Short mmCIF file of C-alpha atoms in Angstrom, two decimals:
data_model
loop_
_atom_site.label_atom_id
_atom_site.label_comp_id
_atom_site.label_asym_id
_atom_site.label_seq_id
_atom_site.Cartn_x
_atom_site.Cartn_y
_atom_site.Cartn_z
CA MET S 1 26.66 -9.04 -28.97
CA ARG S 2 25.04 -6.77 -26.40
CA GLU S 3 21.62 -7.39 -27.98
CA ARG S 4 22.14 -11.14 -27.81
CA ARG S 5 23.29 -10.97 -24.20
CA GLY S 6 20.20 -8.88 -23.38
CA SER S 7 17.86 -11.42 -24.98
CA ILE S 8 19.49 -14.24 -22.98
CA VAL S 9 19.08 -12.28 -19.75
CA ASN S 10 15.43 -11.53 -20.58
CA LYS S 11 14.82 -15.19 -21.34
CA ASP S 12 16.22 -16.17 -17.95
CA LEU S 13 14.14 -13.47 -16.27
CA SER S 14 11.04 -14.75 -18.02
CA LYS S 15 11.70 -18.25 -16.68
CA ASP S 16 12.11 -16.89 -13.18
CA PHE S 17 8.98 -14.77 -13.62
CA TYR S 18 6.75 -17.73 -14.41
CA ARG S 19 8.49 -19.91 -11.82
CA TYR S 20 7.45 -17.42 -9.14
CA VAL S 21 4.21 -15.99 -10.51
CA LEU S 22 2.32 -19.13 -11.54
CA PRO S 23 2.64 -20.89 -8.15
CA SER S 24 1.81 -17.61 -6.41
CA MET S 25 -1.40 -17.25 -8.45
CA VAL S 26 -2.41 -20.80 -7.62
CA SER S 27 -1.54 -20.29 -3.95
CA MET S 28 -3.54 -17.06 -3.63
CA LEU S 29 -6.49 -18.55 -5.49
CA LEU S 30 -6.47 -21.56 -3.21
CA SER S 31 -6.42 -19.33 -0.12
CA GLY S 32 -9.57 -17.62 -1.41
CA PHE S 33 -11.25 -20.95 -2.08
CA TYR S 34 -11.49 -21.74 1.64
CA SER S 35 -14.45 -19.44 2.22
CA MET S 36 -15.84 -20.08 -1.28
CA VAL S 37 -15.95 -23.82 -0.63
CA ASP S 38 -17.80 -23.14 2.62
CA GLY S 39 -20.21 -20.91 0.68
CA ILE S 40 -20.93 -23.54 -1.97
CA PHE S 41 -21.58 -26.32 0.55
CA VAL S 42 -23.54 -24.13 2.97
CA GLY S 43 -25.56 -22.44 0.21
CA ASN S 44 -26.70 -25.80 -1.10
CA ALA S 45 -27.19 -27.49 2.28
CA ALA S 46 -28.45 -24.69 4.55
CA GLY S 47 -29.88 -22.00 2.26
CA SER S 48 -29.31 -18.36 1.39
CA GLN S 49 -29.55 -17.00 4.95
CA ALA S 50 -26.69 -19.18 6.14
CA LEU S 51 -24.73 -18.08 3.07
CA ALA S 52 -25.40 -14.44 3.93
CA ALA S 53 -24.24 -15.06 7.52
CA ILE S 54 -20.81 -16.29 6.37
CA ASN S 55 -20.45 -13.24 4.15
CA LEU S 56 -21.43 -10.88 6.98
CA VAL S 57 -18.74 -12.12 9.37
CA TYR S 58 -16.08 -12.67 6.71
CA PRO S 59 -14.38 -9.36 7.67
CA ILE S 60 -13.26 -10.98 10.93
CA GLN S 61 -11.53 -13.76 8.98
CA ALA S 62 -10.18 -11.19 6.55
CA CYS S 63 -8.63 -9.18 9.39
CA MET S 64 -6.74 -12.27 10.56
CA ASN S 65 -5.63 -13.08 7.01
CA ALA S 66 -4.64 -9.47 6.33
CA THR S 67 -2.53 -9.27 9.51
CA ALA S 68 -0.81 -12.52 8.58
CA PHE S 69 -0.26 -11.45 5.01
CA GLY S 70 0.97 -7.96 5.94
CA LEU S 71 3.53 -9.29 8.42
CA GLY S 72 4.48 -12.22 6.18
CA VAL S 73 5.02 -10.13 3.05
CA GLY S 74 6.72 -7.34 5.02
CA GLY S 75 9.21 -9.82 6.44
CA ALA S 76 9.60 -11.61 3.09
CA VAL S 77 10.38 -8.36 1.23
CA LEU S 78 12.99 -7.42 3.84
CA MET S 79 14.46 -10.92 3.66
CA SER S 80 14.64 -10.82 -0.17
CA LYS S 81 16.30 -7.40 -0.11
CA HIS S 82 19.02 -8.73 2.22
CA MET S 83 19.45 -11.81 0.03
CA GLY S 84 19.85 -9.58 -3.05
CA SER S 85 22.55 -7.64 -1.16
CA GLU S 86 24.14 -10.96 -0.05
CA GLU S 87 23.47 -10.17 3.63
CA TYR S 88 22.40 -13.69 4.55
CA GLU S 89 22.60 -13.36 8.33
CA GLN S 90 20.31 -10.34 8.16
CA ALA S 91 17.95 -12.35 5.94
CA ASP S 92 17.71 -15.06 8.62
CA ARG S 93 17.00 -12.44 11.28
CA ALA S 94 14.25 -10.94 9.14
CA MET S 95 12.62 -14.36 8.84
CA GLY S 96 12.96 -15.06 12.57
CA THR S 97 11.46 -11.70 13.52
CA THR S 98 8.53 -12.35 11.20
CA LEU S 99 7.82 -15.74 12.76
CA SER S 100 7.78 -14.20 16.25
CA LEU S 101 5.48 -11.38 15.13
CA LEU S 102 3.06 -13.83 13.50
CA THR S 103 2.79 -15.88 16.68
CA ILE S 104 2.15 -12.84 18.86
CA ALA S 105 -0.36 -11.39 16.39
CA GLY S 106 -2.26 -14.67 16.08
CA LEU S 107 -2.71 -15.07 19.83
CA GLY S 108 -3.60 -11.39 20.25
CA LEU S 109 -6.27 -11.46 17.55
CA MET S 110 -7.84 -14.59 19.03
CA GLY S 111 -8.27 -12.88 22.38
CA PHE S 112 -9.50 -9.59 20.92
CA PHE S 113 -12.13 -11.05 18.59
CA TRP S 114 -13.42 -13.50 21.20
CA LEU S 115 -14.08 -10.66 23.64
CA THR S 116 -15.71 -8.42 21.01
CA LYS S 117 -17.43 -10.88 18.62
CA ASP S 118 -21.00 -10.15 19.79
CA SER S 119 -20.54 -6.41 19.34
CA ILE S 120 -18.87 -6.89 15.96
CA ILE S 121 -21.64 -9.18 14.68
CA HIS S 122 -24.20 -6.53 15.65
CA LEU S 123 -22.09 -3.76 14.09
CA LEU S 124 -21.83 -5.71 10.83
CA GLY S 125 -25.63 -5.62 10.52
CA ALA S 126 -26.60 -9.19 11.45
CA THR S 127 -30.00 -9.64 13.12
CA GLY S 128 -32.34 -12.51 13.96
CA GLU S 129 -31.55 -15.89 12.44
CA ILE S 130 -28.64 -14.54 10.38
CA ALA S 131 -26.99 -13.30 13.60
CA GLN S 132 -27.34 -16.78 15.16
CA TYR S 133 -25.82 -18.39 12.09
CA ALA S 134 -22.99 -15.84 12.09
CA ASN S 135 -22.15 -16.43 15.76
CA GLU S 136 -22.16 -20.21 15.28
CA TYR S 137 -19.69 -19.99 12.40
CA ILE S 138 -17.30 -17.28 13.55
CA SER S 139 -16.90 -18.53 17.14
CA ILE S 140 -15.09 -21.63 15.92
CA ILE S 141 -12.97 -19.61 13.47
CA ILE S 142 -11.85 -17.25 16.27
CA LEU S 143 -11.00 -20.03 18.73
CA CYS S 144 -8.55 -21.48 16.19
CA GLY S 145 -7.35 -18.12 14.83
CA ILE S 146 -3.65 -18.86 15.33
CA PHE S 147 -3.71 -21.34 12.43
CA PRO S 148 -4.77 -18.98 9.58
CA VAL S 149 -2.33 -16.35 10.86
CA LEU S 150 0.61 -18.76 10.84
CA GLY S 151 -0.42 -20.53 7.61
CA ASN S 152 -0.94 -17.35 5.58
CA GLY S 153 2.03 -15.56 7.15
CA VAL S 154 4.68 -18.26 6.78
CA THR S 155 3.84 -19.03 3.14
CA PRO S 156 5.34 -15.74 1.76
CA LEU S 157 8.61 -16.51 3.58
CA ILE S 158 8.83 -19.92 1.91
CA ARG S 159 7.92 -18.43 -1.49
CA ASN S 160 10.53 -15.68 -1.24
CA ARG S 161 13.17 -18.30 -0.49
CA GLY S 162 12.52 -19.57 -4.00
CA LYS S 163 10.44 -22.56 -2.88
CA THR S 164 7.35 -21.59 -4.82
CA ILE S 165 6.22 -25.14 -5.60
CA GLU S 166 6.38 -26.16 -1.95
CA ALA S 167 4.36 -23.11 -0.88
CA THR S 168 1.69 -23.96 -3.45
CA LEU S 169 1.56 -27.60 -2.40
CA PHE S 170 1.00 -26.60 1.22
CA MET S 171 -1.94 -24.38 0.22
CA SER S 172 -3.29 -27.15 -2.03
CA SER S 173 -3.22 -29.67 0.80
CA GLY S 174 -5.27 -27.28 2.92
CA LEU S 175 -7.88 -26.78 0.21
CA VAL S 176 -8.24 -30.53 -0.41
CA THR S 177 -8.66 -31.04 3.33
CA ASN S 178 -11.31 -28.30 3.44
CA ILE S 179 -13.32 -29.77 0.56
CA LEU S 180 -13.29 -33.31 1.99
CA LEU S 181 -14.22 -32.19 5.50
CA ASP S 182 -16.93 -29.83 4.20
CA TYR S 183 -18.49 -32.76 2.38
CA VAL S 184 -18.34 -34.96 5.48
CA PHE S 185 -19.41 -32.38 8.08
CA VAL S 186 -21.93 -30.30 6.09
CA PHE S 187 -23.45 -32.79 3.64
CA ARG S 188 -23.09 -36.16 5.37
CA LEU S 189 -23.28 -35.28 9.08
CA ARG S 190 -25.53 -32.23 8.60
CA MET S 191 -23.50 -30.11 11.03
CA GLY S 192 -24.36 -26.87 9.17
CA LEU S 193 -22.22 -23.79 9.72
CA ALA S 194 -20.38 -25.36 12.65
CA GLY S 195 -19.24 -28.16 10.34
CA ALA S 196 -18.09 -25.66 7.70
CA ALA S 197 -16.10 -23.73 10.31
CA ILE S 198 -14.45 -26.88 11.70
CA ALA S 199 -13.50 -27.91 8.15
CA THR S 200 -11.96 -24.50 7.49
CA VAL S 201 -9.86 -24.28 10.66
CA THR S 202 -8.69 -27.89 10.31
CA ALA S 203 -7.53 -27.16 6.77
CA GLN S 204 -5.70 -24.02 7.93
CA MET S 205 -4.06 -26.04 10.71
CA VAL S 206 -2.76 -28.48 8.08
CA VAL S 207 -1.20 -25.61 6.09
CA ALA S 208 0.37 -24.02 9.17
CA CYS S 209 1.85 -27.29 10.43
CA LEU S 210 3.26 -28.28 7.04
CA ALA S 211 4.80 -24.82 6.48
CA LEU S 212 6.40 -24.64 9.94
CA PHE S 213 7.69 -28.20 9.72
CA TYR S 214 9.27 -27.39 6.35
CA LEU S 215 10.97 -24.28 7.72
CA ILE S 216 12.30 -26.16 10.75
CA LYS S 217 13.66 -28.88 8.48
CA THR S 218 15.27 -26.60 5.86
CA ASN S 219 16.14 -23.44 7.85
CA ARG S 220 16.83 -24.73 11.35
CA GLU S 221 19.31 -21.91 12.01
CA VAL S 222 16.44 -19.40 11.98
CA PHE S 223 14.89 -20.97 15.10
CA THR S 224 17.38 -19.59 17.59
CA LEU S 225 16.73 -16.96 20.25
CA HIS S 226 19.12 -14.63 18.42
CA ASN S 227 17.23 -14.81 15.11
CA LEU S 228 13.74 -14.96 16.64
CA ALA S 229 14.37 -11.83 18.72
CA ILE S 230 12.34 -8.78 17.64
CA SER S 231 14.47 -5.70 17.12
CA ALA S 232 12.93 -2.25 16.88
CA ALA S 233 14.58 -1.56 13.50
CA ARG S 234 13.35 -4.78 11.86
CA LEU S 235 9.89 -4.37 13.39
CA LYS S 236 9.62 -0.86 12.01
CA THR S 237 10.71 -1.93 8.53
CA ILE S 238 8.39 -4.96 8.41
CA LEU S 239 5.41 -2.87 9.52
CA ARG S 240 6.25 -0.09 7.06
CA ILE S 241 6.43 -2.52 4.14
CA GLY S 242 3.56 -4.67 5.37
CA ILE S 243 0.99 -1.91 5.74
CA SER S 244 0.29 -1.98 2.00
CA PRO S 245 -0.24 -5.77 1.55
CA PHE S 246 -2.20 -5.70 4.83
CA GLY S 247 -4.51 -3.11 3.31
CA GLN S 248 -4.76 -4.96 0.01
CA THR S 249 -6.02 -8.03 1.85
CA LEU S 250 -8.28 -6.21 4.31
CA ILE S 251 -9.83 -3.60 2.01
CA PRO S 252 -12.18 -6.09 0.27
CA SER S 253 -13.73 -6.88 3.65
CA VAL S 254 -14.22 -3.18 4.39
CA ILE S 255 -15.95 -2.90 1.04
CA ILE S 256 -18.08 -5.92 1.96
CA VAL S 257 -19.21 -4.23 5.20
CA LEU S 258 -20.12 -0.96 3.48
CA THR S 259 -21.92 -2.74 0.66
CA ASN S 260 -23.82 -4.98 3.06
CA TRP S 261 -25.30 -1.89 4.70
CA GLN S 262 -26.44 -0.54 1.34
CA CYS S 263 -27.80 -3.94 0.29
CA ILE S 264 -29.96 -4.07 3.43
CA ARG S 265 -31.11 -0.52 2.73
CA TYR S 266 -32.01 -0.95 -0.95
CA GLY S 267 -32.82 -4.66 -1.28
CA GLY S 268 -33.10 -6.39 2.10
CA ASP S 269 -32.03 -9.99 2.76
CA ASP S 270 -32.35 -11.00 -0.92
CA ALA S 271 -29.83 -8.35 -1.96
CA LEU S 272 -27.59 -9.47 0.89
CA ALA S 273 -27.65 -13.03 -0.44
CA VAL S 274 -26.87 -11.79 -3.98
CA PHE S 275 -23.93 -9.78 -2.70
CA SER S 276 -22.57 -12.81 -0.86
CA LEU S 277 -22.33 -14.54 -4.25
CA LEU S 278 -20.68 -11.47 -5.83
CA SER S 279 -18.20 -11.34 -2.95
CA TYR S 280 -17.08 -14.93 -3.51
CA VAL S 281 -16.58 -14.44 -7.25
CA LEU S 282 -14.87 -11.07 -6.86
CA ALA S 283 -12.61 -12.32 -4.06
CA SER S 284 -11.42 -15.22 -6.22
CA VAL S 285 -10.53 -12.90 -9.11
CA GLN S 286 -8.89 -10.38 -6.76
CA LEU S 287 -6.73 -13.06 -5.18
CA LEU S 288 -5.78 -14.52 -8.56
CA LEU S 289 -4.65 -11.08 -9.73
CA GLN S 290 -2.96 -10.36 -6.43
CA GLY S 291 -1.04 -13.57 -7.00
CA VAL S 292 0.60 -11.95 -10.05
CA GLY S 293 1.81 -8.97 -8.03
CA ASP S 294 2.84 -11.07 -5.05
CA GLY S 295 4.56 -13.58 -7.31
CA VAL S 296 6.75 -11.02 -9.05
CA GLN S 297 7.40 -9.17 -5.78
CA PRO S 298 10.28 -11.42 -4.55
CA LEU S 299 12.11 -10.87 -7.85
CA LEU S 300 11.47 -7.12 -7.78
CA SER S 301 12.70 -6.91 -4.18
CA PHE S 302 15.76 -9.02 -4.96
CA TYR S 303 16.79 -6.93 -7.96
CA TYR S 304 15.95 -3.75 -6.03
CA GLY S 305 18.47 -4.85 -3.41
CA ALA S 306 20.94 -5.67 -6.21
CA GLY S 307 20.36 -2.30 -7.94
CA GLN S 308 19.20 -3.83 -11.28
CA LYS S 309 16.62 -1.27 -12.49
CA GLU S 310 16.33 -2.71 -16.02
CA HIS S 311 15.48 -6.14 -14.64
CA ILE S 312 12.81 -4.56 -12.45
CA ARG S 313 11.31 -2.72 -15.42
CA PHE S 314 11.25 -5.86 -17.59
CA LEU S 315 9.59 -7.99 -14.90
CA PHE S 316 7.00 -5.34 -14.10
CA LYS S 317 5.95 -5.06 -17.76
CA LYS S 318 5.44 -8.84 -17.89
CA ALA S 319 3.38 -8.71 -14.72
CA ILE S 320 1.10 -5.97 -16.08
CA SER S 321 0.62 -7.81 -19.37
CA LEU S 322 -0.30 -11.04 -17.59
CA SER S 323 -2.68 -9.19 -15.25
CA ILE S 324 -4.54 -7.61 -18.16
CA LEU S 325 -4.84 -10.97 -19.93
CA ILE S 326 -6.22 -12.68 -16.82
CA SER S 327 -8.59 -9.79 -16.09
CA LEU S 328 -10.16 -9.84 -19.53
CA SER S 329 -10.40 -13.64 -19.61
CA THR S 330 -12.10 -13.89 -16.22
CA ALA S 331 -14.50 -11.05 -17.04
CA VAL S 332 -15.62 -12.77 -20.24
CA GLY S 333 -15.88 -16.10 -18.42
CA VAL S 334 -18.07 -14.69 -15.63
CA CYS S 335 -20.38 -12.99 -18.14
CA LEU S 336 -20.78 -16.13 -20.23
CA LEU S 337 -21.18 -18.52 -17.28
CA ARG S 338 -23.25 -16.31 -14.97
CA GLY S 339 -26.18 -18.74 -15.03
CA GLN S 340 -24.00 -21.69 -14.05
CA ILE S 341 -22.29 -19.67 -11.32
CA VAL S 342 -25.61 -18.73 -9.75
CA THR S 343 -26.76 -22.37 -9.83
CA LEU S 344 -23.47 -23.53 -8.28
CA PHE S 345 -24.27 -21.54 -5.13
CA GLY S 346 -27.79 -23.01 -4.88
CA MET S 347 -29.66 -19.84 -5.94
CA SER S 348 -32.90 -19.94 -7.91
CA GLY S 349 -36.02 -17.91 -8.62
CA PRO S 350 -36.06 -14.13 -8.05
CA ILE S 351 -32.71 -14.14 -6.23
CA ALA S 352 -31.04 -15.82 -9.21
CA GLN S 353 -32.61 -13.27 -11.56
CA GLN S 354 -31.11 -10.45 -9.48
CA ALA S 355 -27.71 -12.13 -9.27
CA MET S 356 -27.02 -12.63 -12.99
CA PRO S 357 -26.99 -8.96 -14.12
CA ALA S 358 -25.14 -8.06 -10.90
CA LEU S 359 -22.38 -10.49 -11.91
CA VAL S 360 -22.02 -8.77 -15.28
CA ILE S 361 -21.73 -5.33 -13.65
CA THR S 362 -19.11 -6.66 -11.21
CA ALA S 363 -17.09 -8.21 -14.06
CA PHE S 364 -16.42 -4.72 -15.46
CA SER S 365 -14.11 -4.10 -12.48
CA PHE S 366 -11.74 -6.98 -13.22
CA LEU S 367 -9.48 -5.11 -15.64
CA MET S 368 -8.98 -2.24 -13.21
CA VAL S 369 -8.34 -4.66 -10.34
CA GLY S 370 -5.54 -6.28 -12.34
CA ILE S 371 -3.84 -2.93 -12.98
CA THR S 372 -4.19 -1.60 -9.43
CA ARG S 373 -3.02 -4.81 -7.72
CA CYS S 374 0.05 -5.08 -9.92
CA ILE S 375 1.13 -1.44 -9.57
CA SER S 376 0.58 -1.46 -5.80
CA ALA S 377 2.69 -4.60 -5.46
CA TYR S 378 5.45 -2.94 -7.50
CA PHE S 379 5.55 0.08 -5.21
CA TYR S 380 5.83 -1.86 -1.95
CA ALA S 381 8.34 -4.30 -3.49
CA VAL S 382 10.74 -1.41 -4.20
CA GLU S 383 9.97 0.24 -0.84
CA GLN S 384 7.87 3.11 -2.21
CA THR S 385 5.72 2.56 0.84
CA ARG S 386 4.05 5.97 0.97
CA ILE S 387 2.75 5.64 -2.57
CA SER S 388 1.67 2.01 -2.15
CA SER S 389 -0.16 2.87 1.08
CA LEU S 390 -1.88 5.80 -0.61
CA LEU S 391 -3.10 3.58 -3.42
CA VAL S 392 -4.35 0.91 -1.04
CA TYR S 393 -6.20 3.13 1.43
CA ILE S 394 -7.60 5.88 -0.79
CA GLU S 395 -10.15 3.46 -2.28
CA PRO S 396 -12.08 2.58 0.93
CA CYS S 397 -11.58 6.04 2.43
CA LEU S 398 -12.59 8.13 -0.60
CA PHE S 399 -13.38 6.58 -3.98
CA PHE S 400 -15.62 3.71 -2.91
CA PRO S 401 -17.73 5.49 -0.26
CA ILE S 402 -18.48 8.32 -2.68
CA ALA S 403 -19.56 5.87 -5.40
CA LEU S 404 -21.50 3.65 -2.99
CA TRP S 405 -23.55 6.47 -1.52
CA THR S 406 -24.02 8.47 -4.73
CA LEU S 407 -24.85 5.91 -7.45
CA PRO S 408 -27.79 4.22 -5.63
CA LEU S 409 -29.53 7.59 -5.41
CA PHE S 410 -29.92 7.42 -9.20
CA PHE S 411 -29.81 3.69 -10.01
CA GLN S 412 -31.09 2.05 -6.79
CA LEU S 413 -29.70 -1.47 -6.32
CA ASP S 414 -27.86 -1.43 -9.66
CA GLY S 415 -25.99 1.60 -8.31
CA VAL S 416 -24.82 -0.53 -5.37
CA TRP S 417 -23.42 -3.15 -7.77
CA ALA S 418 -21.79 -0.44 -9.96
CA ALA S 419 -20.04 1.32 -7.07
CA TYR S 420 -17.04 -1.02 -6.99
CA PRO S 421 -16.26 -0.88 -10.75
CA VAL S 422 -16.51 2.93 -10.70
CA ALA S 423 -14.21 3.20 -7.67
CA GLN S 424 -11.71 0.83 -9.29
CA LEU S 425 -11.73 2.91 -12.47
CA ALA S 426 -10.78 6.04 -10.50
CA LEU S 427 -8.10 4.11 -8.59
CA SER S 428 -6.56 2.59 -11.73
CA VAL S 429 -6.23 6.03 -13.33
CA LEU S 430 -4.40 7.27 -10.21
CA CYS S 431 -2.16 4.17 -10.19
CA VAL S 432 -1.09 4.65 -13.79
CA LEU S 433 -0.40 8.37 -13.32
CA LEU S 434 1.76 7.76 -10.23
CA TYR S 435 3.68 4.95 -11.92
CA LEU S 436 4.38 7.06 -15.01
CA ARG S 437 5.53 9.91 -12.79
CA ILE S 438 8.00 7.66 -10.93
CA GLU S 439 9.24 6.15 -14.20
CA HIS S 440 9.77 9.62 -15.68
CA ARG S 441 11.78 10.68 -12.62
CA GLN S 442 13.96 7.57 -12.72
CA THR S 443 14.56 7.88 -16.46
CA SER S 444 15.47 11.56 -16.15
CA SER S 445 17.79 10.78 -13.25
CA GLY S 446 19.45 7.98 -15.21
CA CYS S 447 19.92 10.18 -18.26
CA GLN S 448 21.54 12.90 -16.20
CA LYS S 449 24.00 10.41 -14.67
CA VAL S 450 25.15 9.10 -18.07
CA SER S 451 24.72 12.39 -19.98
CA CYS S 452 22.03 11.17 -22.35
CA PRO S 453 22.13 12.94 -25.72
CA GLU S 454 19.40 15.37 -26.63
#
């Protein structure tokens, strides 16, 4: 009877798993498609230098998205924990605090980046015509920076309320808007990078407005001064939880900056254009895999609040299995379709010949990305924030810089492309070791409590 009851519970958990994870994967993938769509239209309409310019200033967009995602997920995890403990008033306050923090952060980032954009563009390595392209594009993005912060930050709150389909539909509406406006502004009206930027911010405005309208309609009680007030305790908890998903979202842009410098050093503008293509492909796979971890996170946080360790273990194993399957499938797909991918971004000739083997080298990192994203999400979902932060920040601070500066000494430009897979391999080994250590401790602790037989 116990075995049958267990199988029924696991079946229900599996349904919940896919109900949360599949929309989350789609939502994260769609969020990554914003810049990719710009890249495809700009690469075909304006050439490789314009494409390189978008890639160079992408870290500014990524910082906005990472801040939104860190605060949004931090607040969503806290909200889910309170819901699992049936503390519904505290859950509303967690949501209200998060909305206030997102608004303040969005306005603050707009002001900061507008005042410093010229210095940042220079610091990122843009010169000449690429710098002009970069300034044209990012100025519009910064002026409307409140929209990506609200859109990306509110979506995790809606998802963690169990409204996964709605969250995905909001992101889908933004992507459709971006594609249509990119076609009109970039292809038909020939507005270049300015048109691509206007299309992007308009799409993000659509997502933000739809998400906020939905929250006002379904959770009106959250929008009171009492619930919107920022308390020191909730702020501290949201920031502590959010520092890991913030890093997960921002780290790829740090890697982009470091790699751009090495591309300029070992291959010039052609290598920079190739890396812009690699960045788009890698970002899409990263976000798809992050969607698995972020999708299972509300369930992990809920059952963590409810004290259901077996449910957590079951859901995590499903998440890892799905991540590995997606990683291997996307790696094979990129290797087989590398020629078509290069053509899609308007590359040809010598640049295309450089890009195809670089895509294959990058694809070797996908399996490790799936493992590291899933394990990191597990740790911050169950409030192992020190470990999750270590896993997120050790890559750009240690593993990747060592690989990026060492491998090109022996393999030149191929060493630049191989740096990320090598760094991910080291990180995945560390992730697995830390997870097994935590599991061993919890199992030993559980056995001691129930006097497990020898």
